[in-house]
PDB file of C-alpha atoms in Angstrom:
ATOM      1  CA  MET H   1      39.034 -60.268  -9.511  1.00 94.00           C
ATOM      2  CA  ASN H   2      38.658 -59.292 -13.159  1.00 95.00           C
ATOM      3  CA  ARG H   3      39.787 -60.766 -16.439  1.00 93.00           C
ATOM      4  CA  VAL H   4      40.712 -58.174 -19.048  1.00 92.00           C
ATOM      5  CA  PRO H   5      41.219 -58.847 -22.758  1.00 87.00           C
ATOM      6  CA  ASP H   6      44.416 -56.898 -23.435  1.00 88.00           C
ATOM      7  CA  LEU H   7      46.949 -54.940 -21.406  1.00 90.00           C
ATOM      8  CA  SER H   8      49.380 -54.113 -24.211  1.00 89.00           C
ATOM      9  CA  ASN H   9      48.157 -50.506 -24.353  1.00 91.00           C
ATOM     10  CA  PRO H  10      50.347 -48.426 -22.003  1.00 94.00           C
ATOM     11  CA  GLN H  11      47.436 -46.101 -21.296  1.00 94.00           C
ATOM     12  CA  HIS H  12      45.395 -48.999 -19.893  1.00 95.00           C
ATOM     13  CA  ARG H  13      48.319 -50.176 -17.755  1.00 95.00           C
ATOM     14  CA  PHE H  14      48.751 -46.671 -16.385  1.00 96.00           C
ATOM     15  CA  LYS H  15      45.074 -46.345 -15.462  1.00 95.00           C
ATOM     16  CA  VAL H  16      45.014 -49.753 -13.772  1.00 96.00           C
ATOM     17  CA  ASP H  17      48.180 -49.051 -11.783  1.00 96.00           C
ATOM     18  CA  VAL H  18      47.607 -45.431 -10.765  1.00 97.00           C
ATOM     19  CA  ASN H  19      43.985 -45.918  -9.747  1.00 97.00           C
ATOM     20  CA  ALA H  20      44.898 -48.934  -7.603  1.00 97.00           C
ATOM     21  CA  GLN H  21      47.490 -46.811  -5.824  1.00 96.00           C
ATOM     22  CA  GLN H  22      45.109 -43.862  -5.426  1.00 97.00           C
ATOM     23  CA  TYR H  23      42.466 -46.097  -3.860  1.00 97.00           C
ATOM     24  CA  HIS H  24      45.151 -47.689  -1.608  1.00 97.00           C
ATOM     25  CA  LEU H  25      44.443 -51.171  -2.954  1.00 97.00           C
ATOM     26  CA  THR H  26      46.769 -54.141  -2.790  1.00 97.00           C
ATOM     27  CA  GLY H  27      46.908 -56.974  -5.282  1.00 96.00           C
ATOM     28  CA  GLY H  28      48.329 -57.212  -8.732  1.00 96.00           C
ATOM     29  CA  VAL H  29      48.034 -57.854 -12.412  1.00 96.00           C
ATOM     30  CA  ILE H  30      49.090 -61.183 -13.887  1.00 96.00           C
ATOM     31  CA  ILE H  31      49.806 -61.025 -17.612  1.00 95.00           C
ATOM     32  CA  CYS H  32      50.086 -64.459 -19.215  1.00 92.00           C
ATOM     33  CA  LYS H  33      51.359 -63.931 -22.762  1.00 87.00           C
ATOM     34  CA  GLU H  34      51.091 -67.403 -24.318  1.00 87.00           C
ATOM     35  CA  ASP H  35      47.554 -68.129 -23.149  1.00 87.00           C
ATOM     36  CA  ASN H  36      46.428 -64.488 -23.482  1.00 88.00           C
ATOM     37  CA  ILE H  37      45.013 -64.363 -19.956  1.00 90.00           C
ATOM     38  CA  ASN H  38      45.239 -61.083 -18.061  1.00 93.00           C
ATOM     39  CA  VAL H  39      43.981 -60.989 -14.487  1.00 95.00           C
ATOM     40  CA  VAL H  40      43.528 -58.018 -12.162  1.00 96.00           C
ATOM     41  CA  VAL H  41      43.260 -58.953  -8.467  1.00 96.00           C
ATOM     42  CA  VAL H  42      42.635 -56.229  -5.879  1.00 97.00           C
ATOM     43  CA  GLU H  43      42.156 -56.191  -2.117  1.00 96.00           C
ATOM     44  CA  GLY H  44      40.998 -53.261  -0.054  1.00 96.00           C
ATOM     45  CA  GLY H  45      38.055 -51.473   1.463  1.00 95.00           C
ATOM     46  CA  LYS H  46      34.534 -52.034   0.191  1.00 95.00           C
ATOM     47  CA  LYS H  47      34.106 -48.557  -1.271  1.00 97.00           C
ATOM     48  CA  ALA H  48      37.538 -48.491  -2.914  1.00 97.00           C
ATOM     49  CA  VAL H  49      37.031 -51.897  -4.531  1.00 96.00           C
ATOM     50  CA  LYS H  50      33.596 -50.813  -5.763  1.00 96.00           C
ATOM     51  CA  HIS H  51      35.014 -47.691  -7.446  1.00 97.00           C
ATOM     52  CA  TYR H  52      37.942 -49.629  -8.908  1.00 97.00           C
ATOM     53  CA  THR H  53      35.644 -52.314 -10.310  1.00 96.00           C
ATOM     54  CA  LYS H  54      33.540 -49.581 -11.903  1.00 95.00           C
ATOM     55  CA  LEU H  55      36.702 -48.209 -13.505  1.00 95.00           C
ATOM     56  CA  LEU H  56      37.594 -51.582 -14.986  1.00 95.00           C
ATOM     57  CA  MET H  57      34.078 -52.508 -16.075  1.00 94.00           C
ATOM     58  CA  LYS H  58      32.784 -49.186 -17.417  1.00 92.00           C
ATOM     59  CA  ARG H  59      35.325 -46.394 -17.674  1.00 92.00           C
ATOM     60  CA  ILE H  60      38.150 -48.119 -19.565  1.00 91.00           C
ATOM     61  CA  ASP H  61      37.429 -48.982 -23.199  1.00 90.00           C
ATOM     62  CA  TRP H  62      39.355 -52.257 -23.438  1.00 88.00           C
ATOM     63  CA  LEU H  63      38.251 -53.004 -26.988  1.00 84.00           C
ATOM     64  CA  GLY H  64      38.930 -49.499 -28.320  1.00 76.00           C
ATOM     65  CA  THR H  65      40.904 -49.494 -31.542  1.00 56.00           C
ATOM     66  CA  ARG H  66      44.180 -47.619 -31.821  1.00 51.00           C
ATOM     67  CA  ASP H  67      43.614 -46.715 -35.471  1.00 47.00           C
ATOM     68  CA  ALA H  68      41.474 -43.620 -35.938  1.00 44.00           C
ATOM     69  CA  ASP H  69      41.361 -44.236 -39.718  1.00 45.00           C
ATOM     70  CA  HIS H  70      39.861 -47.717 -39.353  1.00 48.00           C
ATOM     71  CA  ASP H  71      36.133 -47.142 -38.846  1.00 50.00           C
ATOM     72  CA  SER H  72      33.790 -50.033 -39.631  1.00 48.00           C
ATOM     73  CA  ASP H  73      30.109 -50.129 -38.683  1.00 49.00           C
ATOM     74  CA  SER H  74      30.045 -53.906 -38.266  1.00 48.00           C
ATOM     75  CA  GLU H  75      32.996 -53.879 -35.854  1.00 49.00           C
ATOM     76  CA  ALA H  76      31.448 -51.071 -33.839  1.00 46.00           C
ATOM     77  CA  GLU H  77      28.224 -53.043 -33.521  1.00 47.00           C
ATOM     78  CA  ASP H  78      30.137 -56.177 -32.486  1.00 49.00           C
ATOM     79  CA  ALA H  79      32.044 -54.281 -29.795  1.00 45.00           C
ATOM     80  CA  SER H  80      28.896 -52.719 -28.377  1.00 46.00           C
ATOM     81  CA  SER H  81      27.117 -56.065 -28.202  1.00 44.00           C
ATOM     82  CA  ARG H  82      30.036 -57.683 -26.323  1.00 52.00           C
ATOM     83  CA  GLY H  83      30.393 -54.956 -23.716  1.00 62.00           C
ATOM     84  CA  ASN H  84      33.787 -53.447 -23.046  1.00 72.00           C
ATOM     85  CA  GLY H  85      35.678 -56.736 -22.724  1.00 86.00           C
ATOM     86  CA  CYS H  86      36.356 -56.765 -18.982  1.00 91.00           C
ATOM     87  CA  GLN H  87      34.824 -59.718 -17.171  1.00 92.00           C
ATOM     88  CA  LEU H  88      34.192 -59.879 -13.425  1.00 93.00           C
ATOM     89  CA  VAL H  89      35.331 -63.357 -12.383  1.00 94.00           C
ATOM     90  CA  TRP H  90      34.806 -63.144  -8.624  1.00 93.00           C
ATOM     91  CA  GLN H  91      34.045 -60.529  -6.000  1.00 93.00           C
ATOM     92  CA  GLY H  92      33.785 -61.203  -2.311  1.00 92.00           C
ATOM     93  CA  VAL H  93      35.423 -61.105   1.088  1.00 92.00           C
ATOM     94  CA  ALA H  94      38.672 -62.958   1.746  1.00 90.00           C
ATOM     95  CA  ALA H  95      39.657 -64.208   5.189  1.00 89.00           C
ATOM     96  CA  ARG H  96      43.047 -62.474   5.100  1.00 92.00           C
ATOM     97  CA  LYS H  97      45.177 -60.262   2.871  1.00 92.00           C
ATOM     98  CA  ALA H  98      47.342 -62.119   0.387  1.00 93.00           C
ATOM     99  CA  PHE H  99      49.182 -59.147  -1.147  1.00 94.00           C
ATOM    100  CA  ASN H 100      51.293 -56.399   0.425  1.00 94.00           C
ATOM    101  CA  ASN H 101      51.286 -53.951  -2.491  1.00 95.00           C
ATOM    102  CA  PHE H 102      50.030 -53.576  -6.066  1.00 96.00           C
ATOM    103  CA  ARG H 103      52.305 -54.713  -8.876  1.00 95.00           C
ATOM    104  CA  PHE H 104      52.355 -56.070 -12.408  1.00 96.00           C
ATOM    105  CA  GLN H 105      53.799 -59.491 -13.111  1.00 95.00           C
ATOM    106  CA  GLU H 106      54.371 -60.913 -16.584  1.00 95.00           C
ATOM    107  CA  CYS H 107      54.425 -64.676 -17.073  1.00 94.00           C
ATOM    108  CA  ARG H 108      55.059 -66.604 -20.257  1.00 93.00           C
ATOM    109  CA  THR H 109      52.842 -69.587 -19.547  1.00 93.00           C
ATOM    110  CA  ALA H 110      49.800 -70.397 -17.466  1.00 92.00           C
ATOM    111  CA  ILE H 111      51.911 -72.785 -15.396  1.00 94.00           C
ATOM    112  CA  THR H 112      54.225 -69.945 -14.362  1.00 95.00           C
ATOM    113  CA  ALA H 113      51.262 -67.702 -13.567  1.00 94.00           C
ATOM    114  CA  ARG H 114      49.756 -70.466 -11.463  1.00 94.00           C
ATOM    115  CA  LYS H 115      53.029 -70.766  -9.513  1.00 95.00           C
ATOM    116  CA  VAL H 116      52.984 -67.013  -8.855  1.00 94.00           C
ATOM    117  CA  MET H 117      49.470 -67.263  -7.436  1.00 94.00           C
ATOM    118  CA  GLU H 118      50.441 -70.374  -5.492  1.00 95.00           C
ATOM    119  CA  ALA H 119      53.282 -68.441  -3.829  1.00 95.00           C
ATOM    120  CA  LYS H 120      50.670 -65.970  -2.557  1.00 93.00           C
ATOM    121  CA  SER H 121      48.390 -68.834  -1.391  1.00 93.00           C
ATOM    122  CA  VAL H 122      45.627 -67.804  -3.797  1.00 94.00           C
ATOM    123  CA  VAL H 123      45.970 -70.484  -6.462  1.00 94.00           C
ATOM    124  CA  HIS H 124      42.182 -70.905  -6.392  1.00 94.00           C
ATOM    125  CA  TYR H 125      41.916 -67.429  -7.966  1.00 93.00           C
ATOM    126  CA  TRP H 126      43.874 -68.656 -10.977  1.00 93.00           C
ATOM    127  CA  ASP H 127      41.705 -71.774 -11.224  1.00 92.00           C
ATOM    128  CA  LEU H 128      38.587 -69.574 -11.371  1.00 93.00           C
ATOM    129  CA  VAL H 129      40.109 -67.463 -14.135  1.00 91.00           C
ATOM    130  CA  GLU H 130      41.083 -70.502 -16.193  1.00 89.00           C
ATOM    131  CA  LYS H 131      37.577 -71.941 -15.854  1.00 89.00           C
ATOM    132  CA  SER H 132      36.015 -68.630 -16.872  1.00 84.00           C
ATOM    133  CA  SER H 133      38.346 -68.349 -19.873  1.00 70.00           C
ATOM    134  CA  ASP H 134      37.349 -71.857 -20.983  1.00 67.00           C
ATOM    135  CA  ALA H 135      33.695 -70.836 -20.825  1.00 62.00           C
ATOM    136  CA  VAL H 136      34.367 -67.661 -22.858  1.00 58.00           C
ATOM    137  CA  ALA H 137      36.468 -69.341 -25.561  1.00 55.00           C
ATOM    138  CA  PRO H 138      34.513 -70.420 -28.680  1.00 48.00           C
TER     139      PRO H 138
END
C-alpha cells in the first residue's frame, strides 16, 4: 500500500493502471480530492508486488514538473532531498483477497473514501494512510 502525492498527471495514471494489469494485480487507487490523499493498494504474487512497488517508488517521477521552462536550482535540490514523493505505508501478507480487479475510484472527502474501503472490509488500510499523512504534514 503506497501513498502518492499527485495523480492528476494522465501519464502517471496510465503507468499505475497498465502496470497493475500487466503484473495481474488486483486492488485499486483511491483519489481523495479534498484531503489530497491518493492511495494505491495492490494484491498479488510476491514477485509482481515487488516489481510494482519498485515502479511506484523509483521509476515514476511523482514530483516532476510539467513546465520545461521553469528550472530552479533550489527546487531541484528540494525534490532530490525529499525522494520522489511516493511513500510506502504498509507491505505484507493479507489473510484473503479483498479486491477482484484493479480500478480507480475518486472520492470527494476522506469520509467517502473510508466508506469505499469499509465496503471492501479493509478500512484499516485507510486508517494507516490517514495516520501516515498526519505524520507527514507539517
